[in-house]
Amino acid sequence: MADAALAKAALANATALGLETASRLDLVPVLPALRPVVPGLRPGSIVGVAGAGAASLGLALVAGVSRHGGESGTGGWCAVVGMPEFGVAAAVGMGAAPERLLLVDEPDGRWPDVVAALIEAVDLVLVRPPERPGTAAVRRLTALARKHGCVLTVTGHDWPGTAVRLRIDQAEWIGLGDGHGRLRGRRARIVAEGRGAPGAGRRTWVWLPGPDGEVAPYEPAVPADLRPVEPPEGERRTVGRRTAGPHPVGPPTAAPPPATPHLIGPQTAGPRSVDQEAVERRAAGSLAVDQQTTGARSAESRPALEVVREPPGEDVA
């Protein structure tokens, strides 16, 4: 029974692993630098690229499918519609194969028909509609993309039902100095959002493009004031609020007891106990007895005064 249970568990694990591998193989590939935010594009899904740098994001997606797409993984076909400024040289620098690119610069008002025809033949379509797409065009093209497994990437306008939205929230060009130099590369942080994203607001830094024209991962430098500082040799670390320092020599010195403050002047009255009141009454009675005794002693010690009357006719010499 135990062997049968183990065999059944092993078969379940192998089946799950196979399904997971198959699901990964079914994804339309992207460039390795983008995989931290987008491991792959689901066939038949809608992807949106917006904001500053949307054209570069579209180039990167086309380059990834053109290099790593296709049934055998040796390269897929891509089409670009309504973007006459599409940089073929830049796409080739990112890894795209120009022989597998289809370009339709100005489809005019028939752009839904052009996109519908291309969806049936390529792995990814990058389109910028000349106007806000209508409900009928959105439903038609979304259904065709889902049917043929083509990734429909839209820029310039919102598209209902978009699964993943890519944008750049931070970017910095390098190479320019104070009035001199030339652009050599751009560091950009890509954000993936939407229900089809692997994580809410997942971000990653990339070269888009790098100095060599390719898309590569980029690790931002850590400021010097945030780097961990190691203590010098011979010093030890302590836990808590104590500062690391040399080990003390000898027994620790006891701290002196706190000095008792001396009260000058009348003290503030406070609650008194019964013993304190009795002591005060006794002290008041003793003081009264002492005053009476002192007054009697003072009267006894004073000499009596006698009135001497002089006889008439006699002078006192």
mmCIF file of N, CA, C and O in Angstrom, residues 90 120 170 198:
data_model
loop_
_atom_site.group_PDB
_atom_site.id
_atom_site.type_symbol
_atom_site.label_atom_id
_atom_site.label_comp_id
_atom_site.label_asym_id
_atom_site.label_seq_id
_atom_site.Cartn_x
_atom_site.Cartn_y
_atom_site.Cartn_z
ATOM 1 N N ALA A 90 17.201 49.952 -34.858
ATOM 2 C CA ALA A 90 17.179 49.787 -33.401
ATOM 3 C C ALA A 90 16.645 48.424 -33.021
ATOM 4 O O ALA A 90 17.145 47.777 -32.084
ATOM 5 N N GLU A 120 -3.701 36.393 -38.632
ATOM 6 C CA GLU A 120 -3.769 34.993 -39.056
ATOM 7 C C GLU A 120 -2.427 34.444 -39.515
ATOM 8 O O GLU A 120 -2.316 33.230 -39.737
ATOM 9 N N GLN A 170 10.549 55.289 -14.711
ATOM 10 C CA GLN A 170 11.781 56.052 -14.484
ATOM 11 C C GLN A 170 12.756 55.750 -15.610
ATOM 12 O O GLN A 170 12.864 54.598 -16.045
ATOM 13 N N PRO A 198 2.505 38.846 -13.737
ATOM 14 C CA PRO A 198 2.838 37.851 -12.705
ATOM 15 C C PRO A 198 2.742 38.377 -11.293
ATOM 16 O O PRO A 198 2.619 37.613 -10.354
#
